[in-house]
PDB file of C-alpha atoms in Angstrom:
ATOM      1  CA  MET A  19     285.682 187.994  15.796  1.00  0.00           C
ATOM      2  CA  ASP A  20     286.099 186.809  19.372  1.00  0.00           C
ATOM      3  CA  ASN A  21     284.622 188.656  22.345  1.00  0.00           C
ATOM      4  CA  THR A  22     287.977 189.914  23.641  1.00  0.00           C
ATOM      5  CA  THR A  23     288.797 191.566  20.300  1.00  0.00           C
ATOM      6  CA  LEU A  24     285.304 193.031  19.999  1.00  0.00           C
ATOM      7  CA  LYS A  25     285.458 194.405  23.543  1.00  0.00           C
ATOM      8  CA  THR A  26     288.845 196.028  22.871  1.00  0.00           C
ATOM      9  CA  ILE A  27     287.601 197.661  19.666  1.00  0.00           C
ATOM     10  CA  ARG A  28     284.300 198.751  21.245  1.00  0.00           C
ATOM     11  CA  GLN A  29     286.025 200.431  24.200  1.00  0.00           C
ATOM     12  CA  HIS A  30     288.516 202.158  21.902  1.00  0.00           C
ATOM     13  CA  ILE A  31     285.729 203.584  19.711  1.00  0.00           C
ATOM     14  CA  ILE A  32     283.755 204.742  22.756  1.00  0.00           C
ATOM     15  CA  GLU A  33     286.830 206.540  24.100  1.00  0.00           C
ATOM     16  CA  SER A  34     287.278 208.260  20.731  1.00  0.00           C
ATOM     17  CA  GLU A  35     283.661 209.064  19.905  1.00  0.00           C
ATOM     18  CA  GLY A  36     282.030 209.289  23.316  1.00  0.00           C
ATOM     19  CA  GLN A  37     278.682 207.663  24.054  1.00  0.00           C
ATOM     20  CA  PRO A  38     276.051 210.302  24.864  1.00  0.00           C
ATOM     21  CA  PRO A  39     272.751 208.473  25.476  1.00  0.00           C
ATOM     22  CA  TYR A  40     270.671 211.453  24.289  1.00  0.00           C
ATOM     23  CA  PRO A  41     270.068 213.001  20.843  1.00  0.00           C
ATOM     24  CA  TYR A  42     272.489 215.807  19.918  1.00  0.00           C
ATOM     25  CA  LEU A  43     273.795 217.680  16.889  1.00  0.00           C
ATOM     26  CA  ASP A  44     277.371 217.065  15.798  1.00  0.00           C
ATOM     27  CA  ILE A  45     279.630 219.913  14.653  1.00  0.00           C
ATOM     28  CA  LYS A  46     278.087 219.722  11.175  1.00  0.00           C
ATOM     29  CA  GLY A  47     274.523 219.857  12.454  1.00  0.00           C
ATOM     30  CA  ASN A  48     273.754 216.161  11.897  1.00  0.00           C
ATOM     31  CA  LEU A  49     271.264 214.595  14.296  1.00  0.00           C
ATOM     32  CA  THR A  50     273.302 212.058  16.230  1.00  0.00           C
ATOM     33  CA  ILE A  51     272.995 209.759  19.225  1.00  0.00           C
ATOM     34  CA  GLY A  52     275.364 207.507  21.107  1.00  0.00           C
ATOM     35  CA  THR A  53     278.675 206.591  19.537  1.00  0.00           C
ATOM     36  CA  GLY A  54     278.365 208.857  16.523  1.00  0.00           C
ATOM     37  CA  PHE A  55     275.229 207.263  15.063  1.00  0.00           C
ATOM     38  CA  HIS A  56     273.813 209.728  12.504  1.00  0.00           C
ATOM     39  CA  ILE A  57     270.028 209.704  12.181  1.00  0.00           C
ATOM     40  CA  GLU A  58     268.875 210.957   8.791  1.00  0.00           C
ATOM     41  CA  THR A  59     265.135 210.308   8.795  1.00  0.00           C
ATOM     42  CA  GLU A  60     262.215 210.393  11.180  1.00  0.00           C
ATOM     43  CA  LYS A  61     261.637 206.706  10.420  1.00  0.00           C
ATOM     44  CA  GLU A  62     265.145 205.893  11.691  1.00  0.00           C
ATOM     45  CA  PHE A  63     264.572 207.962  14.818  1.00  0.00           C
ATOM     46  CA  LEU A  64     261.239 206.246  15.509  1.00  0.00           C
ATOM     47  CA  SER A  65     262.966 202.853  15.349  1.00  0.00           C
ATOM     48  CA  LEU A  66     265.457 203.731  18.110  1.00  0.00           C
ATOM     49  CA  PRO A  67     265.005 201.915  21.460  1.00  0.00           C
ATOM     50  CA  LEU A  68     264.679 205.053  23.598  1.00  0.00           C
ATOM     51  CA  ILE A  69     263.529 205.516  27.186  1.00  0.00           C
ATOM     52  CA  ASN A  70     261.666 208.563  28.501  1.00  0.00           C
ATOM     53  CA  GLU A  71     263.551 209.500  31.664  1.00  0.00           C
ATOM     54  CA  GLN A  72     260.513 211.239  33.144  1.00  0.00           C
ATOM     55  CA  THR A  73     258.267 208.173  32.932  1.00  0.00           C
ATOM     56  CA  GLU A  74     261.090 205.595  33.069  1.00  0.00           C
ATOM     57  CA  LYS A  75     259.225 203.762  30.311  1.00  0.00           C
ATOM     58  CA  PRO A  76     259.899 203.240  26.602  1.00  0.00           C
ATOM     59  CA  ALA A  77     259.458 206.494  24.688  1.00  0.00           C
ATOM     60  CA  THR A  78     256.174 206.696  22.808  1.00  0.00           C
ATOM     61  CA  GLU A  79     255.933 207.387  19.104  1.00  0.00           C
ATOM     62  CA  ALA A  80     254.625 210.863  19.994  1.00  0.00           C
ATOM     63  CA  ASP A  81     257.677 211.473  22.243  1.00  0.00           C
ATOM     64  CA  LYS A  82     259.998 210.504  19.415  1.00  0.00           C
ATOM     65  CA  ARG A  83     258.192 212.513  16.733  1.00  0.00           C
ATOM     66  CA  ALA A  84     258.275 215.620  18.929  1.00  0.00           C
ATOM     67  CA  GLU A  85     261.978 215.175  19.691  1.00  0.00           C
ATOM     68  CA  PHE A  86     262.882 214.588  16.038  1.00  0.00           C
ATOM     69  CA  ALA A  87     260.972 217.705  14.959  1.00  0.00           C
ATOM     70  CA  LYS A  88     262.646 219.770  17.687  1.00  0.00           C
ATOM     71  CA  MET A  89     266.138 218.628  16.702  1.00  0.00           C
ATOM     72  CA  GLN A  90     265.448 219.204  12.993  1.00  0.00           C
ATOM     73  CA  LYS A  91     264.299 222.760  13.739  1.00  0.00           C
ATOM     74  CA  LEU A  92     267.361 223.384  15.880  1.00  0.00           C
ATOM     75  CA  SER A  93     269.624 222.054  13.106  1.00  0.00           C
ATOM     76  CA  GLU A  94     267.985 224.391  10.582  1.00  0.00           C
ATOM     77  CA  ASP A  95     268.350 227.360  12.925  1.00  0.00           C
ATOM     78  CA  LEU A  96     271.997 226.621  13.668  1.00  0.00           C
ATOM     79  CA  ALA A  97     272.764 226.173   9.973  1.00  0.00           C
ATOM     80  CA  LYS A  98     272.262 229.937   9.710  1.00  0.00           C
ATOM     81  CA  GLU A  99     274.947 230.411  12.380  1.00  0.00           C
ATOM     82  CA  PRO A 100     277.415 227.578  11.717  1.00  0.00           C
ATOM     83  CA  GLU A 101     279.953 228.924  14.207  1.00  0.00           C
ATOM     84  CA  LYS A 102     277.606 227.773  16.966  1.00  0.00           C
ATOM     85  CA  LEU A 103     277.735 224.140  15.794  1.00  0.00           C
ATOM     86  CA  ASN A 104     281.214 223.620  17.233  1.00  0.00           C
ATOM     87  CA  ARG A 105     279.822 222.577  20.583  1.00  0.00           C
ATOM     88  CA  ARG A 106     280.118 219.577  22.863  1.00  0.00           C
ATOM     89  CA  ALA A 107     277.403 216.907  22.790  1.00  0.00           C
ATOM     90  CA  ASP A 108     276.643 217.513  26.460  1.00  0.00           C
ATOM     91  CA  THR A 109     275.241 220.918  25.469  1.00  0.00           C
ATOM     92  CA  TYR A 110     272.080 219.015  24.547  1.00  0.00           C
ATOM     93  CA  GLU A 111     271.836 216.800  27.627  1.00  0.00           C
ATOM     94  CA  ASN A 112     269.234 218.890  29.439  1.00  0.00           C
ATOM     95  CA  ASN A 113     267.219 219.654  26.283  1.00  0.00           C
ATOM     96  CA  THR A 114     265.626 216.205  26.128  1.00  0.00           C
ATOM     97  CA  THR A 115     264.276 213.495  28.391  1.00  0.00           C
ATOM     98  CA  LEU A 116     264.911 210.746  25.824  1.00  0.00           C
ATOM     99  CA  ARG A 117     267.793 208.338  26.421  1.00  0.00           C
ATOM    100  CA  MET A 118     269.157 205.211  24.772  1.00  0.00           C
ATOM    101  CA  PRO A 119     270.244 202.559  27.329  1.00  0.00           C
ATOM    102  CA  LYS A 120     273.919 201.633  27.214  1.00  0.00           C
ATOM    103  CA  ALA A 121     273.141 198.004  26.392  1.00  0.00           C
ATOM    104  CA  GLU A 122     271.227 199.123  23.295  1.00  0.00           C
ATOM    105  CA  GLN A 123     274.024 201.499  22.304  1.00  0.00           C
ATOM    106  CA  ASP A 124     276.593 198.729  22.663  1.00  0.00           C
ATOM    107  CA  LYS A 125     274.447 196.413  20.535  1.00  0.00           C
ATOM    108  CA  LEU A 126     274.273 199.017  17.740  1.00  0.00           C
ATOM    109  CA  LEU A 127     277.983 199.714  18.056  1.00  0.00           C
ATOM    110  CA  ASP A 128     278.862 196.011  17.851  1.00  0.00           C
ATOM    111  CA  GLN A 129     276.821 195.734  14.639  1.00  0.00           C
ATOM    112  CA  GLU A 130     278.597 198.793  13.242  1.00  0.00           C
ATOM    113  CA  ILE A 131     282.008 197.385  14.159  1.00  0.00           C
ATOM    114  CA  ALA A 132     281.204 194.049  12.481  1.00  0.00           C
ATOM    115  CA  THR A 133     280.184 195.863   9.286  1.00  0.00           C
ATOM    116  CA  ARG A 134     283.356 197.941   9.269  1.00  0.00           C
ATOM    117  CA  VAL A 135     285.626 194.978  10.015  1.00  0.00           C
ATOM    118  CA  SER A 136     284.100 193.176   7.033  1.00  0.00           C
ATOM    119  CA  GLN A 137     284.860 196.197   4.823  1.00  0.00           C
ATOM    120  CA  ILE A 138     288.408 196.468   6.179  1.00  0.00           C
ATOM    121  CA  LYS A 139     289.071 192.795   5.437  1.00  0.00           C
ATOM    122  CA  LYS A 140     288.050 193.421   1.833  1.00  0.00           C
ATOM    123  CA  ASP A 141     290.423 196.411   1.694  1.00  0.00           C
ATOM    124  CA  VAL A 142     293.536 194.812   3.179  1.00  0.00           C
ATOM    125  CA  GLY A 143     292.841 191.084   3.037  1.00  0.00           C
ATOM    126  CA  ARG A 144     291.748 188.680   5.745  1.00  0.00           C
ATOM    127  CA  ASP A 145     295.308 187.448   6.392  1.00  0.00           C
ATOM    128  CA  ALA A 146     296.651 190.953   7.006  1.00  0.00           C
ATOM    129  CA  TRP A 147     293.742 191.700   9.356  1.00  0.00           C
ATOM    130  CA  ASP A 148     294.125 188.421  11.270  1.00  0.00           C
ATOM    131  CA  LYS A 149     297.832 189.093  11.894  1.00  0.00           C
ATOM    132  CA  LEU A 150     297.124 192.392  13.668  1.00  0.00           C
ATOM    133  CA  SER A 151     297.080 192.607  17.455  1.00  0.00           C
ATOM    134  CA  ASP A 152     293.790 193.629  19.058  1.00  0.00           C
ATOM    135  CA  GLY A 153     295.235 197.104  19.673  1.00  0.00           C
ATOM    136  CA  LYS A 154     296.146 197.537  16.008  1.00  0.00           C
ATOM    137  CA  LYS A 155     292.697 196.290  14.980  1.00  0.00           C
ATOM    138  CA  ALA A 156     291.104 198.874  17.276  1.00  0.00           C
ATOM    139  CA  ALA A 157     293.191 201.674  15.748  1.00  0.00           C
ATOM    140  CA  VAL A 158     292.348 200.561  12.193  1.00  0.00           C
ATOM    141  CA  VAL A 159     288.618 200.432  12.962  1.00  0.00           C
ATOM    142  CA  ASP A 160     288.887 203.869  14.580  1.00  0.00           C
ATOM    143  CA  VAL A 161     290.364 205.385  11.407  1.00  0.00           C
ATOM    144  CA  HIS A 162     287.617 203.714   9.360  1.00  0.00           C
ATOM    145  CA  TYR A 163     284.934 204.847  11.823  1.00  0.00           C
ATOM    146  CA  ALA A 164     286.054 208.463  11.805  1.00  0.00           C
ATOM    147  CA  ASN A 165     286.397 208.690   8.019  1.00  0.00           C
ATOM    148  CA  GLY A 166     283.667 206.365   6.745  1.00  0.00           C
ATOM    149  CA  SER A 167     286.126 204.138   4.868  1.00  0.00           C
ATOM    150  CA  LEU A 168     289.820 203.661   4.107  1.00  0.00           C
ATOM    151  CA  LYS A 169     289.537 204.711   0.459  1.00  0.00           C
ATOM    152  CA  ASP A 170     291.694 207.816   0.975  1.00  0.00           C
ATOM    153  CA  PHE A 171     294.280 205.936   3.038  1.00  0.00           C
ATOM    154  CA  THR A 172     296.299 203.994   0.469  1.00  0.00           C
ATOM    155  CA  ASP A 173     299.569 204.165   2.428  1.00  0.00           C
ATOM    156  CA  PHE A 174     297.768 203.266   5.648  1.00  0.00           C
ATOM    157  CA  LYS A 175     296.321 200.157   4.010  1.00  0.00           C
ATOM    158  CA  GLN A 176     299.810 199.202   2.796  1.00  0.00           C
ATOM    159  CA  ALA A 177     301.132 199.663   6.347  1.00  0.00           C
ATOM    160  CA  ILE A 178     298.393 197.337   7.639  1.00  0.00           C
ATOM    161  CA  GLU A 179     299.309 194.711   5.037  1.00  0.00           C
ATOM    162  CA  ASP A 180     302.969 195.077   6.047  1.00  0.00           C
ATOM    163  CA  GLY A 181     302.168 195.001   9.784  1.00  0.00           C
ATOM    164  CA  ASP A 182     304.300 198.140  10.121  1.00  0.00           C
ATOM    165  CA  ALA A 183     303.234 199.895  13.358  1.00  0.00           C
ATOM    166  CA  GLU A 184     305.328 203.020  12.721  1.00  0.00           C
ATOM    167  CA  ALA A 185     303.832 203.486   9.274  1.00  0.00           C
ATOM    168  CA  MET A 186     300.330 202.730  10.579  1.00  0.00           C
ATOM    169  CA  ALA A 187     300.668 205.509  13.173  1.00  0.00           C
ATOM    170  CA  ARG A 188     302.055 207.933  10.589  1.00  0.00           C
ATOM    171  CA  GLU A 189     299.662 207.162   7.725  1.00  0.00           C
ATOM    172  CA  GLY A 190     296.602 206.774   9.950  1.00  0.00           C
ATOM    173  CA  THR A 191     296.510 210.427  10.977  1.00  0.00           C
ATOM    174  CA  PHE A 192     293.433 212.328   9.847  1.00  0.00           C
ATOM    175  CA  TYR A 193     291.579 215.600  10.252  1.00  0.00           C
ATOM    176  CA  THR A 194     288.567 215.710  12.558  1.00  0.00           C
ATOM    177  CA  ASP A 195     287.547 218.910  10.781  1.00  0.00           C
ATOM    178  CA  LYS A 196     289.403 219.044   7.465  1.00  0.00           C
ATOM    179  CA  GLU A 197     287.873 222.340   6.347  1.00  0.00           C
ATOM    180  CA  ASN A 198     289.371 224.086   9.375  1.00  0.00           C
ATOM    181  CA  GLY A 199     292.544 221.985   9.537  1.00  0.00           C
ATOM    182  CA  LYS A 200     291.707 220.510  12.949  1.00  0.00           C
ATOM    183  CA  ARG A 201     292.898 217.178  14.269  1.00  0.00           C
ATOM    184  CA  ASP A 202     291.898 215.418  17.492  1.00  0.00           C
ATOM    185  CA  MET A 203     295.392 214.961  18.889  1.00  0.00           C
ATOM    186  CA  ARG A 204     294.197 212.880  21.860  1.00  0.00           C
ATOM    187  CA  ARG A 205     292.436 210.492  19.492  1.00  0.00           C
ATOM    188  CA  LEU A 206     295.525 210.191  17.317  1.00  0.00           C
ATOM    189  CA  ALA A 207     297.656 209.602  20.426  1.00  0.00           C
ATOM    190  CA  ARG A 208     295.295 206.794  21.511  1.00  0.00           C
ATOM    191  CA  ASN A 209     295.644 205.205  18.083  1.00  0.00           C
ATOM    192  CA  ARG A 210     299.411 205.527  18.245  1.00  0.00           C
ATOM    193  CA  ALA A 211     299.429 203.811  21.638  1.00  0.00           C
ATOM    194  CA  ALA A 212     297.051 201.125  20.361  1.00  0.00           C
ATOM    195  CA  VAL A 213     299.424 200.138  17.552  1.00  0.00           C
ATOM    196  CA  GLY A 214     302.163 199.735  20.154  1.00  0.00           C
ATOM    197  CA  LEU A 215     304.061 203.011  19.964  1.00  0.00           C
ATOM    198  CA  SER A 216     304.720 205.390  22.844  1.00  0.00           C
ATOM    199  CA  ASN A 217     303.966 209.096  22.415  1.00  0.00           C
TER     200      ASN A 217
END
């Protein structure tokens, strides 16, 4: 994948997911940082390249352990009141001094994009992927990123193989919060624009 394509996809994902440099809980209570990176274990959290804003130096292992424990406790507490989980990431900005530099976030995101592009090529075929414009590629990766795969998007995959922008926009719609029937209409509008359709 060339740098121009990667840059287009990266920017599209950042616009959809945001890029908070600090640890936060998503609407399901998952410990998250940056562009939607879920952190499941303390070991994963300890491996993150974080900076302590107060010292302006790399976060120590003790800093990271304390932050992980705090966020785990908060997640457990909020699980008892799930209605409070529907909050913006910036709610957590002042609760921590730990930050991940943008360059490190972009590096992680680029690795994630490469992994997902490889999976998408297996789903729709390399030829179908290569024929897509960079905008269409960005929209396809966004659908994959938001849903974890394309396994529930049979008609969307067919639209990709056909290069059909109208069908891609229609079949690539998804729920941000399926249980509550919520969709991120701005995200879907960005994807529609990316495949070359006006709103």
